[in-house]
CSV table of C-alpha atoms in Angstrom, one decimal:
chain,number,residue,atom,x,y,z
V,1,UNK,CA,0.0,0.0,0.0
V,2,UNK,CA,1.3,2.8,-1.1
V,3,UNK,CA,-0.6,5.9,1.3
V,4,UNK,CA,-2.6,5.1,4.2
V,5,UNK,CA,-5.1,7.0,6.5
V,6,UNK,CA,-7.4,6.7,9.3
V,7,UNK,CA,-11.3,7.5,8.3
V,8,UNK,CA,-13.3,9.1,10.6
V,9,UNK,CA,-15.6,6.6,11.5
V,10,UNK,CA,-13.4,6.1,15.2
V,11,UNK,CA,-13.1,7.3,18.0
V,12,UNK,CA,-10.1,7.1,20.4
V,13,UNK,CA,-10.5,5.0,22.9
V,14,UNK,CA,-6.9,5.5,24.3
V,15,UNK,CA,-3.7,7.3,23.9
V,16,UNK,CA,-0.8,5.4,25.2
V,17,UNK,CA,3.1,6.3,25.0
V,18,UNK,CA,2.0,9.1,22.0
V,19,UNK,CA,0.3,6.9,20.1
V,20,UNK,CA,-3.3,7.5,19.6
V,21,UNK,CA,-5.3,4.0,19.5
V,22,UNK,CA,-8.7,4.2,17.9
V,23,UNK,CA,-12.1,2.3,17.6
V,24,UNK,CA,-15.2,2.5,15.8
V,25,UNK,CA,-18.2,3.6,17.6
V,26,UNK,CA,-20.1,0.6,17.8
V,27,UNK,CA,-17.3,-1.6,18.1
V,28,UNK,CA,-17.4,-5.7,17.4
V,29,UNK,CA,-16.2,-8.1,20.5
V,30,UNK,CA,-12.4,-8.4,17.9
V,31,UNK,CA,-11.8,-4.8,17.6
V,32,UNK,CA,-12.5,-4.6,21.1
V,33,UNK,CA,-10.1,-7.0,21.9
V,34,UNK,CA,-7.3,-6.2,19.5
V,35,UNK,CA,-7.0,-2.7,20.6
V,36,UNK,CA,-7.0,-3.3,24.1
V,37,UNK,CA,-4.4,-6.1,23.3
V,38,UNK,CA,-2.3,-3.0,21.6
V,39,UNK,CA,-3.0,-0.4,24.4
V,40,UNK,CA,-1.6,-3.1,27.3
V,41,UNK,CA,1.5,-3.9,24.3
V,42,UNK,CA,2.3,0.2,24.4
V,43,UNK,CA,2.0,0.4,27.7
V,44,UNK,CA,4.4,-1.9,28.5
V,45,UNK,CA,6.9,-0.5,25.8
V,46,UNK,CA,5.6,2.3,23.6
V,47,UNK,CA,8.7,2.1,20.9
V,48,UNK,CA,7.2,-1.5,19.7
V,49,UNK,CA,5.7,0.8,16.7
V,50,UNK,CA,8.5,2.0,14.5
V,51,UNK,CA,8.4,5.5,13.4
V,52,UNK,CA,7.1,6.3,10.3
V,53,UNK,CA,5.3,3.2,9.5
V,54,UNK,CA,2.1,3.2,7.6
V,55,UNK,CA,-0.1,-0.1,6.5
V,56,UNK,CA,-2.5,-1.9,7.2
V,57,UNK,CA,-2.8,-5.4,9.0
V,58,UNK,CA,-5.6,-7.9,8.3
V,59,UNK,CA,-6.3,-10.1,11.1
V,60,UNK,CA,-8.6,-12.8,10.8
V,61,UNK,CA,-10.1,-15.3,13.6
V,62,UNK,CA,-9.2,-19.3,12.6
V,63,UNK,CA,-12.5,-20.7,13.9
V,64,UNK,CA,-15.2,-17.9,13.4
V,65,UNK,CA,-16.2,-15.9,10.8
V,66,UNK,CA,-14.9,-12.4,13.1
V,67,UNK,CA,-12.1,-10.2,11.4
V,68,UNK,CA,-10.6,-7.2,11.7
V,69,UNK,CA,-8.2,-3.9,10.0
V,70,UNK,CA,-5.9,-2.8,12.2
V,71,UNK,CA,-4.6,0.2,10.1
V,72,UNK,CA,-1.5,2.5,11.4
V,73,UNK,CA,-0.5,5.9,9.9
V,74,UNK,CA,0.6,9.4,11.1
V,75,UNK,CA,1.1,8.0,14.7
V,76,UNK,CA,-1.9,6.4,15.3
V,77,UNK,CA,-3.8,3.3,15.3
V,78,UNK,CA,-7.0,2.4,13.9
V,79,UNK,CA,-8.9,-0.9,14.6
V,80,UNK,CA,-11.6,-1.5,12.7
V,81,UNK,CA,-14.2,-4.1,11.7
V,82,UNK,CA,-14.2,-6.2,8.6
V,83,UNK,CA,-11.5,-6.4,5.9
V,84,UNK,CA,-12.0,-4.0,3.4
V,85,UNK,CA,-8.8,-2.9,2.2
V,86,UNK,CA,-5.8,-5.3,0.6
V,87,UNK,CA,-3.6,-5.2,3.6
V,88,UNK,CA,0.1,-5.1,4.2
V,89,UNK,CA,0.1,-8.0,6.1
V,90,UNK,CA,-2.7,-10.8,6.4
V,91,UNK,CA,-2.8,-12.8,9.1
V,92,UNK,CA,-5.0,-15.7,10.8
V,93,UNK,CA,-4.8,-16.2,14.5
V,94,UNK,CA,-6.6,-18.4,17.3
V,95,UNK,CA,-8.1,-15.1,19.4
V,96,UNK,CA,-8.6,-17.6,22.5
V,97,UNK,CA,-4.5,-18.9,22.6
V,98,UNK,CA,-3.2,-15.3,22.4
V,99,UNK,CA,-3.5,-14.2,18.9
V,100,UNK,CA,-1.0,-17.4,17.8
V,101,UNK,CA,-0.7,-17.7,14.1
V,102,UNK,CA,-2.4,-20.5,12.6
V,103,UNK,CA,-0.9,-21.0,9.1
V,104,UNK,CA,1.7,-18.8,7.4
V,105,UNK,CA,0.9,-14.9,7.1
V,106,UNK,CA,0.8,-13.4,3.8
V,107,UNK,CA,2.3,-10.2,2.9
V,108,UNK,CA,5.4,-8.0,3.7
V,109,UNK,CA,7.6,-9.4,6.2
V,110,UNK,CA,7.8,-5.6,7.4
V,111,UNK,CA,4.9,-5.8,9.3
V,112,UNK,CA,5.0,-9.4,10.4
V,113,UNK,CA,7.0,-8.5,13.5
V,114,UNK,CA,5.1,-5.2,14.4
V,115,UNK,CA,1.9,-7.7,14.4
V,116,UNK,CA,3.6,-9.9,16.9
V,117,UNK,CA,4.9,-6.9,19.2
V,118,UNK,CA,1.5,-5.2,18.8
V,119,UNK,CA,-0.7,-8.5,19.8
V,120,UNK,CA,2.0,-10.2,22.4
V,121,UNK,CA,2.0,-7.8,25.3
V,122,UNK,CA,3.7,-9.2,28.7
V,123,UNK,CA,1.4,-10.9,31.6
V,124,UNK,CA,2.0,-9.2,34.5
V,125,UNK,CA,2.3,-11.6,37.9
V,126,UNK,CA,-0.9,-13.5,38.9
V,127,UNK,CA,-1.3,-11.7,41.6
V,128,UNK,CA,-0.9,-8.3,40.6
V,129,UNK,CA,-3.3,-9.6,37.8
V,130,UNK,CA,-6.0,-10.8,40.3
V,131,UNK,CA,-5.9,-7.1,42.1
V,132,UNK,CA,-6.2,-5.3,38.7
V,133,UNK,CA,-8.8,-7.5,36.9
V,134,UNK,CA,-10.9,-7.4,40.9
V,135,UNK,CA,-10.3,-3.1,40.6
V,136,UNK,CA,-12.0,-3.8,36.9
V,137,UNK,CA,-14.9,-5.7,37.8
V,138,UNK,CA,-15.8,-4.7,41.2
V,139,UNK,CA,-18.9,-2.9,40.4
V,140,UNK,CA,-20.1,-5.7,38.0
V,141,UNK,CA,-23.8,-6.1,39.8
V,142,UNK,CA,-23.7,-9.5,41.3
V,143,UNK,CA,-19.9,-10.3,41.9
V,144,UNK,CA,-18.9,-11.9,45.4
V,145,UNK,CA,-17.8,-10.1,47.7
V,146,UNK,CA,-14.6,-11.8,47.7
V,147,UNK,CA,-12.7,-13.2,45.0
V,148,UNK,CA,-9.3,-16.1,46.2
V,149,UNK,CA,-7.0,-17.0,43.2
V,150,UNK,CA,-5.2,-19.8,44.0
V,151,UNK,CA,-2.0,-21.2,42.8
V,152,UNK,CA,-0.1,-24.9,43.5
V,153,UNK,CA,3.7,-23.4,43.6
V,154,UNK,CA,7.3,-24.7,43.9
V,155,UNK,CA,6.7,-24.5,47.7
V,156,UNK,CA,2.9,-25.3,47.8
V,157,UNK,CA,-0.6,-23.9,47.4
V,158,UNK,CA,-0.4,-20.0,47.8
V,159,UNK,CA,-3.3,-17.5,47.4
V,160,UNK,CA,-4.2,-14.1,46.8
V,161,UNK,CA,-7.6,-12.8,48.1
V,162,UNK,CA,-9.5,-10.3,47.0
V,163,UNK,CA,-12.3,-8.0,48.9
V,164,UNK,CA,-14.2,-9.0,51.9
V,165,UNK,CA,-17.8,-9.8,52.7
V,166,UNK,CA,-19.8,-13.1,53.2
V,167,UNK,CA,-19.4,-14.4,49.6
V,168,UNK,CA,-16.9,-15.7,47.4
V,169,UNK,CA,-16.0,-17.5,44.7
V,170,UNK,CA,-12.6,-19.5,44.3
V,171,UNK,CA,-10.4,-19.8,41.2
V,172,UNK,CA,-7.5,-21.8,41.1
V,173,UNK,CA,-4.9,-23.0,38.6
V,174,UNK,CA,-1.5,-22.4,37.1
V,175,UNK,CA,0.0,-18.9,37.7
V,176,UNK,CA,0.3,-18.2,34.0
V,177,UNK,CA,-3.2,-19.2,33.2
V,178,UNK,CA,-4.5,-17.2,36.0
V,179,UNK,CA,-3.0,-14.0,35.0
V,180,UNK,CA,-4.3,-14.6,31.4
V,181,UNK,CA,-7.6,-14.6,32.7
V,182,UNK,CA,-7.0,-12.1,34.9
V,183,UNK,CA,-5.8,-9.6,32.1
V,184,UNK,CA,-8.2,-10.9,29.6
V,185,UNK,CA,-5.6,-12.6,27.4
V,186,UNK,CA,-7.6,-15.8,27.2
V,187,UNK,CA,-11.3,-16.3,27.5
V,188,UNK,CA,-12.3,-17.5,30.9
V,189,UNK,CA,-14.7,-20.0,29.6
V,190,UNK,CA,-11.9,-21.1,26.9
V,191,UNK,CA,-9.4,-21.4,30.2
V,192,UNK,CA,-12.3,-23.7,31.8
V,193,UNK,CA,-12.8,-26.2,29.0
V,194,UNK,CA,-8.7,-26.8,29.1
V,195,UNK,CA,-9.6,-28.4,32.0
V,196,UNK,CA,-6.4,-26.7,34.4
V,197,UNK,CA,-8.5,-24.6,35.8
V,198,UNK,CA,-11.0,-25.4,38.9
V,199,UNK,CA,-13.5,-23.1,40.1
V,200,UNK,CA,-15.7,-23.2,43.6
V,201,UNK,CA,-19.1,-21.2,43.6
V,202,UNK,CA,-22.5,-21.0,42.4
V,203,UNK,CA,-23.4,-21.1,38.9
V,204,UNK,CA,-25.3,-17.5,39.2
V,205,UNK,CA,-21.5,-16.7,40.8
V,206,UNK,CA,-20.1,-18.2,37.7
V,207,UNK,CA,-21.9,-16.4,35.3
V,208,UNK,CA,-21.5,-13.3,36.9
V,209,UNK,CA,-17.4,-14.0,36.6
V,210,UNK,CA,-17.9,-14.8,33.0
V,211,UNK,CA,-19.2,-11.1,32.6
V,212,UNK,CA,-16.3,-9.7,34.7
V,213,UNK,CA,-13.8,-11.6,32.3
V,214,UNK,CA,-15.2,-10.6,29.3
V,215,UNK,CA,-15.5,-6.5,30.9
V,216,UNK,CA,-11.7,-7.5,31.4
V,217,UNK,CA,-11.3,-8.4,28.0
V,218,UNK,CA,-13.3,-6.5,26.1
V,219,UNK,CA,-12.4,-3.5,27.8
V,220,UNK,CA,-15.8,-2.4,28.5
């Protein structure tokens, strides 16, 4: 692609390290996730987008029909619904095993590694995950009081808890996993149906922490 702009059919939904990051009004679940994927990527290191660059970056889920533009130009980045453009770069991903390519991408190599650094941001520890994603979700209507992550480490079970009050729900499973959830990395129900992660609660608690995760992950 030769010039490249952002239409004005977005709206910013954040501004991170000088880089404007931009969504469309009524956004889909995918651009949802992908730029709040790319706002926790800047956040954690902001010169992950070289200067300069302009294009345009197809992403396409593996299993569903969901896809999404993830256009960059004059410093900023657009995320947008659909493919309607011939991209840069076009690229398939599994959305639920953090954005992992599934089959070769096709198009300049340029962009291939500004795709990974934009979609890969770091997990932070478990527990520092567990206190943000509980900060997150606290006012969800419904959500226990308290919320206990726990963890089987080197030197045995350890646990973070969460709030206070009569109720809670229990989450346990490998640190990683946890903080995946925790960030919104991974789908909580995906995480479930792995089977390495055990829950303790009601099913009305359950549901109300499917919601929290997907507030989490859907940044809304």
């Amino acid at each position: 692609m030769t010039e490249t702009t952002i239409g004005l059919a977005t709206r910013e939904a954040d501004a991170v390290g000088g880089v404007d990051i931009r969504i469309e009004d009524d956004a889909s679940p995918i651009v949802r996730l992908i730029a709040r994927t790319i706002t926790d990527s800047l956040r954690a290191d902001s010169s992950i987008l070289p200067a300069g660059l302009s294009g345009a970056i197809a992403i396409r889920s593996h299993d569903t029909p969901q896809s999404a533009t993830i256009t960059i130009a004059d410093g900023a980045i657009a995320v947008s619904g659909g493919v309607f453009v011939e991209p840069d770069l076009d690229v398939t991903v599994d959305l639920n095993q953090f954005f992992a390519p599934v089959g070769d991408p096709v198009g300049s190599s340029d962009f291939v590694a500004v795709a990974v650094a934009l979609l890969s941001p770091p997990l932070p520890d478990w527990k520092t995950a567990a206190a943000g994603f509980w900060a997150a979700t606290r006012s969800v209507p419904g959500i226990p009081d308290m919320l206990i992550a726990v963890i089987e480490g080197p030197e045995g079970l350890d646990q973070v808890v969460s709030g206070e009050g009569e109720t809670q729900y229990v989450i346990a499973g490998p640190p990683e996993l946890l903080a995946a959830i925790f960030t919104g990395a991974i789908d909580l129900l995906a995480a479930l149906s792995t089977g390495l992660i055990g829950v303790r609660g009601t099913l009305a608690q359950l549901s109300v922490l499917v919601a929290a995760s997907w507030k989490v992950r859907y940044d809304v």
